[in-house]
Amino acid sequence: MPVTVTRTTITTTSSSGLGFPTTVGSPRALTQPLGLLRLLQLISTCVAFSLVASVGAWTGAMGNWSMFTWCFCFAVTLIILIVELGGLQARFPLSWRNFPITYACYAALFCLSASIIYPTTYVQFMSHGRSRDHAIAATTFSCIACVAYATEVAWTRARPGEITGYMATVPGLLKVLETFVACVIFAFISNPYLYQHQPALEWCVAVYSICFILAAVAILLNLGDCTNMLPVPFPSFLSGLALLSVLFYATALVIWPLYQFDEKYHGQPWRSMDVSCSRSHAYYVCSWDRRLAVAILTAINLLAYVADLVYSAHLVFVRV
């Protein structure tokens, strides 16, 4: 559903968000700033996974995640460029008003995670040599890709007074952040041992799951232009979702650290108390570090949902 980001008079601006029209359906699309930026994204991700693949430096879950990130971002960016060059936006199965910026935001977060995870959990444990040099170079190109995707988000996000897709607004982009952070939380709590011994911790897992599903539904409804299928008005759905998520995450922010780090509730306040953290292992994150990471990510997502709730009040939904 199109929205305007202020309560002032609605105006229309260019689709690129840069103040000038984007040429589509022609090779000239690649000479525009946004087209050149996407070429940089394509080349950076291609070089990153090619460097790693050439020496087979992606063993383990963390290496596999990084390799998947670069390959996935390369493939989707290539699809976007083909659609732009062929002028096929009208035939694309998803809303072109919402899809490119949604993908760019996810890709920026994916590449950011790969740029942090790959060197810290994989590269530092490699012996000096050709493989390590390739891995370091791949990390550099992953950082370049992250900056390129983040730049696209900054260029194409909604401006005050602009009629645009919901995903280009601050609340829309926050939905992407919320779902991404939730996915990272799920990765850290993949071992049921971290929460199954306490019903309160199982409640936290339920909070992460419920809020993730609701945010994902909001994103999918916008990507599919299906916001009119809800039994309630879409703005009301978004407001209720943000408020509910704030309340749920507030409880998780209190309960998770309390039951994981307070000795009264059989928690471990110090890292040294966890025997799994006694030694450094490649491709492995010990239990105490996982608990701490989930606590930090819970606080980050709570802040994101609070900002989502505040910014949603400044959206005006219009029918076009």
XYZ file of C-alpha atoms in Angstrom:
320
model
C 0.000 0.000 0.000
C 1.454 3.403 -0.931
C 2.110 5.765 1.949
C 3.342 9.274 2.472
C 5.838 9.927 5.238
C 4.424 13.216 6.497
C 0.989 14.639 7.167
C 1.624 17.493 4.764
C 0.602 17.800 1.111
C 1.447 14.661 -0.849
C 3.902 15.147 -3.684
C 5.604 12.755 -6.074
C 9.331 12.450 -6.617
C 11.538 10.329 -8.859
C 11.622 6.558 -8.399
C 15.341 6.503 -7.696
C 15.104 8.837 -4.732
C 18.024 10.847 -6.109
C 16.136 13.744 -7.613
C 16.244 12.554 -11.239
C 14.462 9.807 -13.194
C 15.955 6.365 -13.635
C 16.288 5.030 -17.177
C 14.891 1.517 -17.458
C 14.381 -0.915 -20.320
C 17.687 0.111 -21.880
C 21.432 -0.449 -21.354
C 21.478 3.230 -20.333
C 20.027 2.076 -17.004
C 23.521 0.898 -16.098
C 24.970 4.372 -16.609
C 22.679 5.947 -14.021
C 24.037 6.284 -10.448
C 21.724 3.569 -9.124
C 22.666 1.246 -11.990
C 26.371 1.819 -11.388
C 25.862 1.164 -7.681
C 24.173 -2.151 -8.448
C 27.040 -3.084 -10.765
C 29.394 -2.468 -7.842
C 27.234 -4.733 -5.668
C 27.283 -7.429 -8.353
C 31.040 -7.292 -8.845
C 31.852 -7.134 -5.113
C 29.767 -10.169 -4.186
C 30.998 -12.092 -7.240
C 34.642 -11.425 -6.349
C 34.007 -12.323 -2.689
C 32.582 -15.791 -3.334
C 34.994 -16.440 -6.223
C 38.022 -15.767 -4.020
C 36.717 -18.101 -1.323
C 35.615 -20.796 -3.784
C 38.977 -20.812 -5.550
C 40.736 -22.043 -2.394
C 37.815 -23.858 -0.727
C 37.935 -21.604 2.330
C 34.382 -21.936 3.632
C 34.389 -24.996 5.892
C 31.949 -25.047 8.803
C 28.635 -23.339 9.513
C 30.085 -19.822 9.601
C 31.957 -20.269 6.338
C 28.866 -21.772 4.714
C 26.765 -18.822 5.875
C 29.201 -16.315 4.396
C 29.409 -18.203 1.116
C 25.608 -18.405 0.927
C 25.332 -14.672 1.616
C 27.646 -13.663 -1.221
C 26.125 -16.107 -3.724
C 22.551 -15.160 -2.819
C 23.226 -11.417 -3.015
C 24.990 -11.832 -6.353
C 22.087 -13.837 -7.812
C 19.306 -11.479 -6.671
C 21.245 -8.360 -7.711
C 21.708 -9.915 -11.147
C 17.944 -10.535 -11.369
C 17.221 -6.909 -10.420
C 19.609 -5.637 -13.089
C 18.020 -7.880 -15.732
C 14.544 -6.654 -14.790
C 15.694 -3.022 -14.931
C 17.477 -3.497 -18.265
C 14.512 -5.271 -19.812
C 11.864 -2.955 -18.381
C 10.122 -5.974 -16.886
C 8.966 -4.379 -13.633
C 5.277 -4.773 -14.516
C 5.759 -8.525 -15.075
C 7.710 -9.099 -11.888
C 5.636 -11.216 -9.448
C 6.351 -8.927 -6.490
C 5.684 -5.229 -5.957
C 8.542 -3.362 -7.629
C 7.699 -0.368 -5.456
C 8.735 -2.405 -2.412
C 11.004 -5.246 -3.534
C 14.326 -3.559 -4.496
C 14.708 -1.545 -1.304
C 13.571 -4.486 0.851
C 16.178 -6.676 -0.773
C 18.883 -3.973 -0.554
C 18.276 -3.620 3.183
C 18.437 -7.374 3.744
C 21.549 -7.636 1.559
C 23.286 -4.863 3.525
C 22.566 -6.723 6.770
C 23.581 -10.087 5.290
C 26.894 -8.725 3.993
C 27.501 -6.925 7.283
C 27.032 -10.183 9.185
C 29.332 -12.044 6.779
C 31.949 -9.281 7.042
C 31.967 -9.719 10.832
C 31.389 -13.459 11.244
C 33.741 -14.741 8.534
C 36.944 -13.048 9.772
C 36.232 -13.476 13.492
C 35.142 -17.123 13.484
C 37.001 -18.460 10.464
C 39.813 -16.336 9.011
C 41.639 -15.740 12.299
C 42.075 -19.499 12.753
C 43.591 -20.004 9.291
C 47.329 -20.445 8.874
C 49.219 -17.857 6.850
C 49.283 -18.546 3.158
C 47.371 -18.222 -0.090
C 44.044 -19.388 1.356
C 44.186 -16.870 4.179
C 45.085 -14.051 1.763
C 42.094 -14.941 -0.402
C 39.836 -15.037 2.658
C 41.014 -11.599 3.784
C 40.456 -10.184 0.292
C 36.962 -11.742 0.231
C 36.193 -10.041 3.543
C 37.261 -6.703 2.054
C 34.954 -7.108 -0.931
C 32.160 -8.185 1.417
C 32.579 -4.879 3.272
C 32.455 -3.003 -0.046
C 29.240 -4.814 -0.962
C 27.745 -3.965 2.442
C 28.489 -0.265 1.946
C 27.075 -0.395 -1.600
C 23.800 -1.968 -0.466
C 23.512 0.460 2.453
C 24.066 3.338 0.023
C 21.212 2.080 -2.157
C 18.936 2.030 0.876
C 19.953 5.601 1.739
C 19.367 6.744 -1.845
C 15.993 5.066 -2.403
C 14.321 5.390 0.998
C 11.229 7.572 1.299
C 11.608 11.325 1.621
C 9.142 13.605 3.481
C 6.073 14.272 1.353
C 6.805 11.459 -1.092
C 4.259 8.827 -2.109
C 6.086 5.523 -1.942
C 5.815 1.884 -0.985
C 5.627 1.082 2.712
C 8.947 -0.785 2.672
C 10.787 2.405 1.658
C 9.662 4.171 4.836
C 11.489 4.038 8.155
C 8.946 1.600 9.703
C 9.252 -0.626 6.630
C 13.033 -0.702 6.872
C 12.762 -1.332 10.601
C 10.637 -4.393 9.809
C 13.561 -5.734 7.810
C 15.924 -5.093 10.716
C 13.526 -6.699 13.193
C 13.173 -9.909 11.172
C 16.906 -10.091 10.500
C 17.805 -9.673 14.178
C 15.210 -12.311 15.070
C 16.831 -14.737 12.610
C 20.216 -14.140 14.247
C 18.627 -14.792 17.640
C 17.229 -18.082 16.321
C 20.723 -19.053 15.179
C 22.131 -18.415 18.662
C 19.360 -20.376 20.431
C 19.476 -23.294 17.992
C 20.582 -25.472 20.927
C 17.419 -26.147 23.007
C 19.620 -26.634 26.086
C 19.805 -22.836 26.390
C 16.126 -22.439 27.264
C 14.295 -25.735 27.806
C 15.134 -25.978 31.507
C 13.024 -22.901 32.414
C 9.432 -22.094 31.301
C 10.283 -18.368 31.519
C 13.015 -18.805 28.913
C 10.627 -20.773 26.714
C 8.356 -17.720 26.883
C 11.221 -15.622 25.511
C 11.603 -18.013 22.593
C 7.862 -17.747 21.975
C 8.192 -13.936 21.959
C 10.958 -14.049 19.361
C 8.917 -16.440 17.198
C 5.582 -14.613 17.408
C 7.060 -11.184 16.702
C 9.145 -12.552 13.833
C 6.122 -14.172 12.196
C 3.996 -11.030 12.500
C 6.737 -8.785 11.088
C 7.377 -11.254 8.255
C 3.647 -11.275 7.424
C 3.672 -7.466 7.210
C 6.627 -7.577 4.813
C 5.104 -10.306 2.642
C 1.762 -8.501 2.440
C 3.538 -5.426 1.095
C 5.736 -7.346 -1.320
C 2.679 -9.134 -2.682
C 0.449 -6.029 -2.706
C -1.999 -7.972 -0.536
C -2.550 -5.499 2.287
C -6.279 -5.323 1.479
C -6.675 -9.009 2.373
C -6.475 -8.324 6.104
C -9.735 -8.323 8.091
C -8.612 -5.052 9.714
C -7.209 -1.854 8.111
C -3.507 -2.243 7.368
C -2.488 0.861 9.411
C -4.310 -0.574 12.427
C -2.571 -3.909 11.904
C 0.844 -2.203 11.849
C 0.141 -0.138 14.952
C -1.134 -3.171 16.860
C 1.837 -5.233 15.703
C 4.363 -2.613 16.851
C 2.681 -2.117 20.232
C 2.333 -5.852 20.872
C 5.963 -6.461 19.907
C 7.191 -3.692 22.208
C 5.313 -5.210 25.146
C 6.475 -8.745 24.354
C 10.122 -7.779 23.853
C 10.092 -5.715 27.055
C 9.234 -8.880 28.997
C 11.924 -10.865 27.167
C 14.531 -8.180 27.872
C 13.895 -8.627 31.593
C 13.404 -12.384 31.717
C 16.229 -13.613 29.453
C 19.157 -11.949 31.310
C 17.577 -12.641 34.687
C 17.297 -16.389 34.152
C 20.555 -16.733 32.212
C 22.929 -14.650 34.371
C 21.435 -14.530 37.888
C 22.619 -17.323 40.173
C 19.295 -17.246 42.048
C 17.691 -18.666 38.903
C 20.561 -21.073 38.198
C 22.200 -18.646 35.788
C 25.908 -18.101 35.157
C 26.918 -14.467 35.799
C 30.529 -14.962 34.691
C 31.905 -16.368 31.457
C 34.540 -18.350 33.365
C 31.764 -20.423 34.940
C 30.927 -21.951 31.556
C 33.340 -24.789 30.820
C 32.504 -24.634 27.112
C 34.150 -21.182 26.985
C 37.479 -22.350 28.421
C 39.119 -22.674 25.013
C 38.807 -20.949 21.642
C 37.425 -23.082 18.856
C 37.082 -22.329 15.193
C 33.487 -22.235 13.915
C 32.098 -22.485 17.462
C 30.418 -20.047 19.850
C 30.228 -21.193 23.473
C 26.972 -21.252 25.447
C 27.656 -18.204 27.634
C 28.535 -16.097 24.593
C 25.310 -17.236 22.927
C 23.297 -16.196 25.979
C 24.963 -12.783 26.043
C 24.462 -12.293 22.299
C 20.737 -13.073 22.620
C 20.402 -10.565 25.481
C 22.073 -7.838 23.405
C 20.036 -8.650 20.302
C 16.842 -8.602 22.370
C 17.652 -5.049 23.481
C 18.417 -4.040 19.878
C 15.115 -5.417 18.621
C 13.192 -3.754 21.449
C 14.675 -0.391 20.411
C 13.785 -1.147 16.789
C 10.164 -1.918 17.693
C 9.912 1.247 19.817
C 11.207 3.317 16.899
C 8.803 1.448 14.615
C 5.881 2.363 16.868
C 6.905 6.039 16.983
C 7.573 6.424 13.255
C 4.366 4.614 12.280
C 2.410 7.517 13.770
C 3.862 9.807 11.078
C 2.669 7.704 8.130
C -0.411 8.598 6.123
C -1.789 5.750 4.001
C -3.277 6.696 0.629
C -4.923 4.731 -2.150
C -3.594 5.202 -5.689
